[in-house]
Coordinates of C-alpha atoms in Angstrom, one line a residue:
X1 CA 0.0 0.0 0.0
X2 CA 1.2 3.5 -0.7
X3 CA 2.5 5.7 2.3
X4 CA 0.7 8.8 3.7
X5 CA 3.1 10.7 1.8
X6 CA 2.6 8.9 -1.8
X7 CA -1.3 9.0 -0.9
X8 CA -1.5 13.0 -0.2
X9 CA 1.2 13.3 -4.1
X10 CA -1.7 11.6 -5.8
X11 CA -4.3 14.0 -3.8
X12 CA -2.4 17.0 -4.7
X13 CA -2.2 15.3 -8.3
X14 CA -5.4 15.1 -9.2
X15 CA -6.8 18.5 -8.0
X16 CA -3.8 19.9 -10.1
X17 CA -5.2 17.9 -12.8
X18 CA -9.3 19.2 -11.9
X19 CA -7.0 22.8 -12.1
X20 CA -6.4 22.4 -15.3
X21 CA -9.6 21.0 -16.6
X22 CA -11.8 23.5 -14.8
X23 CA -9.5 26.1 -16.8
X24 CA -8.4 24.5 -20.1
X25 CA -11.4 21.8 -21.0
X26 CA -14.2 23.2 -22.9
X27 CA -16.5 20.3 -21.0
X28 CA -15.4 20.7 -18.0
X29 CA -15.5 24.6 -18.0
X30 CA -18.9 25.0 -18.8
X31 CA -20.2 22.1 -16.1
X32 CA -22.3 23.9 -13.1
X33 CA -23.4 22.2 -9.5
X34 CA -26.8 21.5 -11.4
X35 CA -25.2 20.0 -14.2
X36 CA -23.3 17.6 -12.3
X37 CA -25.9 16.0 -10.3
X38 CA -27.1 13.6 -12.1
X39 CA -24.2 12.0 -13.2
X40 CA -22.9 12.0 -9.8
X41 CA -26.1 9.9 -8.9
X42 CA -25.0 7.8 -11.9
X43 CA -21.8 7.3 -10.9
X44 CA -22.7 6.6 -7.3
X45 CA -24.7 3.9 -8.7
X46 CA -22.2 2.3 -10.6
X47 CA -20.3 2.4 -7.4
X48 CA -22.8 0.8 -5.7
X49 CA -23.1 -2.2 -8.2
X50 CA -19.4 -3.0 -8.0
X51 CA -19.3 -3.2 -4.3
X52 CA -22.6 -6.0 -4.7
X53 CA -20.1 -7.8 -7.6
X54 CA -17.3 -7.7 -5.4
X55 CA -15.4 -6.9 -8.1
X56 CA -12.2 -4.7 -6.2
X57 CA -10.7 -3.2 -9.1
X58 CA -13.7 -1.7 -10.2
X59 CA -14.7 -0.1 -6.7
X60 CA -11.2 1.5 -7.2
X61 CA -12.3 2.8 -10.9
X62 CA -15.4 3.8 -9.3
X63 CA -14.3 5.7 -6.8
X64 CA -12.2 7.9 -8.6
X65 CA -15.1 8.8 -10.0
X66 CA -16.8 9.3 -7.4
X67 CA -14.2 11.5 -5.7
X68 CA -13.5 13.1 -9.2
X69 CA -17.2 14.9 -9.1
X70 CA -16.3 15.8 -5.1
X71 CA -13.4 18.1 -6.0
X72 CA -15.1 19.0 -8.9
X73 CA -18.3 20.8 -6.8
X74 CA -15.7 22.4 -4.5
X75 CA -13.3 23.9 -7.4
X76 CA -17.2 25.1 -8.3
X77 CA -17.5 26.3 -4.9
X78 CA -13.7 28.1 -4.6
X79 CA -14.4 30.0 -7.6
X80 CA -17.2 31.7 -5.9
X81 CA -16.0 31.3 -2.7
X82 CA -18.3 30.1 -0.9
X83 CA -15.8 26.8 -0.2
X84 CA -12.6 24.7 -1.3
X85 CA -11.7 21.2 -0.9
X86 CA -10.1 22.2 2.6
X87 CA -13.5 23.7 3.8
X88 CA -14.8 20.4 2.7
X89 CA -12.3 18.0 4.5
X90 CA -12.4 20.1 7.4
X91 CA -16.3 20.1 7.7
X92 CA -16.3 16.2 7.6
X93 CA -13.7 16.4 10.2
X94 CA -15.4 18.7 12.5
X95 CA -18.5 16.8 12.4
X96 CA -16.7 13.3 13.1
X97 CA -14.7 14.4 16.0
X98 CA -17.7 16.0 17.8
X99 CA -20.0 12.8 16.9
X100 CA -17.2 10.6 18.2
X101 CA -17.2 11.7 22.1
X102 CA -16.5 8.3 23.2
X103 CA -12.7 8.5 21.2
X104 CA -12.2 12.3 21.6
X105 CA -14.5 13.0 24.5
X106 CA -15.2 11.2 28.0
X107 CA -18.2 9.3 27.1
X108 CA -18.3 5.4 27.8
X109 CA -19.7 2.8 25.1
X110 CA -20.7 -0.6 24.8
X111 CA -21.2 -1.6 21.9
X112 CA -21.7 -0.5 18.3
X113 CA -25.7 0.2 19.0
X114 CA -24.5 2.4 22.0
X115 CA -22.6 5.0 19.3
X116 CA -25.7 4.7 16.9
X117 CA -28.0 6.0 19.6
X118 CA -25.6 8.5 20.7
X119 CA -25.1 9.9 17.1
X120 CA -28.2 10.7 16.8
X121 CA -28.7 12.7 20.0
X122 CA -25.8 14.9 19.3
X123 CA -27.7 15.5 15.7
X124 CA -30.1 16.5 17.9
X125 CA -28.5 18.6 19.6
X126 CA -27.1 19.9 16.6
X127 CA -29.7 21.7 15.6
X128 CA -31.8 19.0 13.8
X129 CA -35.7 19.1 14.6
X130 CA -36.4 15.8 13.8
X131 CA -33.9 12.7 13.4
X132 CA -35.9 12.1 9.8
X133 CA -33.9 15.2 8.9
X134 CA -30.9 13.6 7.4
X135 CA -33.3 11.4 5.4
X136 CA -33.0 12.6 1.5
X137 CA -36.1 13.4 -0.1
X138 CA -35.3 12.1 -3.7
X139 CA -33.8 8.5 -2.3
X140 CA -35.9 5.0 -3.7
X141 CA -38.4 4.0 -1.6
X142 CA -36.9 1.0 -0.6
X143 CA -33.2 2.7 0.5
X144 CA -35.4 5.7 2.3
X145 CA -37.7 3.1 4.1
X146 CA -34.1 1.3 5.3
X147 CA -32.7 4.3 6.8
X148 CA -36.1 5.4 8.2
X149 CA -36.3 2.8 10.0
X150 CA -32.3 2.6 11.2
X151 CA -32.2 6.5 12.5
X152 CA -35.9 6.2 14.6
X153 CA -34.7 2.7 16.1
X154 CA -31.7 4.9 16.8
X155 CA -33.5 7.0 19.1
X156 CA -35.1 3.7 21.0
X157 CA -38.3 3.7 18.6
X158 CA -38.3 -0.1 17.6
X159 CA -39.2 -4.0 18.2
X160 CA -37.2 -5.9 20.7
X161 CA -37.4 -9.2 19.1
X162 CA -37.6 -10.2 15.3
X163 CA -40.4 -12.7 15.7
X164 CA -42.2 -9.8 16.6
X165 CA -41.6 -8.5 13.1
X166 CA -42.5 -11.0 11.5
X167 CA -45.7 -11.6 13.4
X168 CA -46.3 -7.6 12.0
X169 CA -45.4 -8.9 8.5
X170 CA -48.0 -11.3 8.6
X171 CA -50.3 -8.8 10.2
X172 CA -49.9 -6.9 7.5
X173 CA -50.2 -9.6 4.9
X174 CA -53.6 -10.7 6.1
X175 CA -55.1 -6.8 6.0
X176 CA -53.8 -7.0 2.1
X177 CA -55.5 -9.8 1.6
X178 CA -59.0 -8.4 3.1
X179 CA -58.2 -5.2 0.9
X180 CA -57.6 -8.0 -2.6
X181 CA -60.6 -9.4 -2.2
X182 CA -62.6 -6.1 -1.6
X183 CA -60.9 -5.1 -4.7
X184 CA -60.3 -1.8 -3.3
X185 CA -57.2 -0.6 -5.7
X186 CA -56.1 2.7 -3.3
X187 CA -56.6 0.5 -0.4
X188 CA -54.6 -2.7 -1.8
X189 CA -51.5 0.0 -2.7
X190 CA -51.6 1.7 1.4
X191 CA -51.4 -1.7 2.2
X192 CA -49.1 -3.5 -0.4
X193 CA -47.0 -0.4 1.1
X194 CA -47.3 -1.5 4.7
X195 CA -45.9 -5.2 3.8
X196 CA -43.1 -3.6 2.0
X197 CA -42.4 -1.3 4.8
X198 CA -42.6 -4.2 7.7
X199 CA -40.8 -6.5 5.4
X200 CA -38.1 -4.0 5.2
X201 CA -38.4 -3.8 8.7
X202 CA -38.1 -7.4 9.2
X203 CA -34.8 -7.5 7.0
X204 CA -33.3 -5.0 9.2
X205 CA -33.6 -7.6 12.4
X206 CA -32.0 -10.0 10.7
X207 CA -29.1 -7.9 9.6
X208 CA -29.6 -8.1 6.0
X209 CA -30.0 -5.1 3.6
X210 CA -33.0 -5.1 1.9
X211 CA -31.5 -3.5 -1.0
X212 CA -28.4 -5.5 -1.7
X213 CA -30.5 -8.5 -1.0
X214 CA -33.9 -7.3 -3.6
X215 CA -30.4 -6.3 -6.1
X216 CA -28.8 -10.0 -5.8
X217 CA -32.1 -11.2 -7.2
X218 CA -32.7 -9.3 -9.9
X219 CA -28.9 -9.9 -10.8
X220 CA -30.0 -13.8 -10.5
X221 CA -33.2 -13.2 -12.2
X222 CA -31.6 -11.4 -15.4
X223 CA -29.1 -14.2 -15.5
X224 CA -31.3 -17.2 -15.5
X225 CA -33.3 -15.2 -18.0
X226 CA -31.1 -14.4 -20.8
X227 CA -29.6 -17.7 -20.8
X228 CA -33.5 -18.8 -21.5
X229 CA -33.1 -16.8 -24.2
X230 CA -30.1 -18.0 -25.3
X231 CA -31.3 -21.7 -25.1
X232 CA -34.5 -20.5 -26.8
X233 CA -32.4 -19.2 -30.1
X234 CA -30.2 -22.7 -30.3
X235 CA -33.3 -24.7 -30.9
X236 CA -34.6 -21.7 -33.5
X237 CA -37.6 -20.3 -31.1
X238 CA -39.0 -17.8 -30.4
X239 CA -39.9 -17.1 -26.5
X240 CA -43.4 -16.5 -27.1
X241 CA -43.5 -20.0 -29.3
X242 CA -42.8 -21.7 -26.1
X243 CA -44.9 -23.3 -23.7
X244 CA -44.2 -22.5 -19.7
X245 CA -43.5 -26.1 -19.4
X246 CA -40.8 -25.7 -22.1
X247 CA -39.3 -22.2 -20.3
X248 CA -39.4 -24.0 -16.8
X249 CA -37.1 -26.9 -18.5
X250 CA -34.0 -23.8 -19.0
X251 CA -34.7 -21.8 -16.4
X252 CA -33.9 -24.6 -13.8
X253 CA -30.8 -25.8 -16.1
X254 CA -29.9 -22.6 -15.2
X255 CA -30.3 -22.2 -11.7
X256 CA -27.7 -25.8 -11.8
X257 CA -25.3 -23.1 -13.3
X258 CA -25.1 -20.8 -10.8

């Protein structure tokens, strides 16, 4: 691994490099906060699916990336100063130190769930009305449901056993069922909603994240699919030619690949 030294070179390296870019590059010269947001979402997101491949060499792509478009909105901040890079870093640092107390301070922990519930009081303390604050408006459903329910269970709102999620999961499934067969189609959504949301819930108790876990399948899904397809072009037919019985045949072959 590289030293501190070689690491802070290849810091000072590329934000000579965004330097020129911001100043030189057509592209990058004309690129705006605004401009920049969604591909930083994209690029998050391609960041995210290399982590779930475990595929190491291209978190390290990724990440450059990634911290490519964070000195890129503070050179946009330094030129009208409003904040540098240094601002940034020392922001981050700021925050961490005074949301650690129990390795800078005199407060005593347990355990990893004691700093969680601590972290959020000092938030509190911070300023922040609600701890639903720090939940971003624009995240999916699923991801904002997740960390909706980590920061309240943060603060002591929460279960104390997972069987007693799951006996709300199946709560919930029954009152979807009454609302199915009443045929009810705003009432079947509120409460296709609550199943998501306690199953979500549910995933949470059993320390597993309901978005890597809903990704892994449709990664499995896609996979067992297209080599149907695949199968379905060597014997010259077309998918809708075949019968389900047919399908079933290569989708389990499949599933033997995996």
């Amino acid at each position: 691994m590289n030293s501190r030294k070689e690491q802070l070179e290849a810091l000072d390296r590329l934000l000579t490099i965004m330097d020129e870019l911001r100043e030189q590059c057509p592209w990058d010269k004309k690129q705006t906060m605004q401009s920049l947001r969604h591909l930083t979402i994209e690029e998050t997101y391609e960041l995210g699916d290399a982590i779930l491949d475990n595929d190491l060499n291209e978190v390290k792509m990724e990440l450059g990336d990634v911290l490519l478009h964070i000195l890129f909105y503070s050179k946009i901040g330094s030129e009208t100063n409003d904040f540098d890079i240094a601002d940034v870093a020392n922001a981050i640092c700021d925050k961490l130190i005074n949301r650690h107390p129990h390795i800078y301070g005199d407060v005593k922990v347990i355990d990893a769930e004691d700093v969680k519930r601590n972290w959020e009081q000092i938030k509190l303390k911070e300023g922040k009305k609600s701890v639903l604050e720090g939940v971003p408006k624009s995240l999916p459903a699923l991801v904002k449901a997740n960390r909706i329910q980590d920061k309240v269970s943060g603060v002591g709102f929460d279960w104390e056993e997972p069987q007693q999620v799951f006996e709300k999961v199946q709560e919930e499934l029954g009152e979807l069922q009454v609302e199915v067969v009443a045929g009810d189609i705003e009432k079947i959504e509120a409460e296709f909603g609550d199943v998501l949301f306690s199953m979500i819930n549910y995933a949470r108790f059993l320390g597993v994240n309901p978005e890597n876990a809903l990704e892994r399948t449709n990664k499995k899904f896609i996979k067992r699919f297209q080599y149907l397809e695949v199968k379905a072009k060597e014997i010259g037919k077309e998918m809708n030619d075949m019968s389900l019985e047919e399908m079933d045949v290569y989708w389990n072959e499949a599933k033997t690949k995996e």
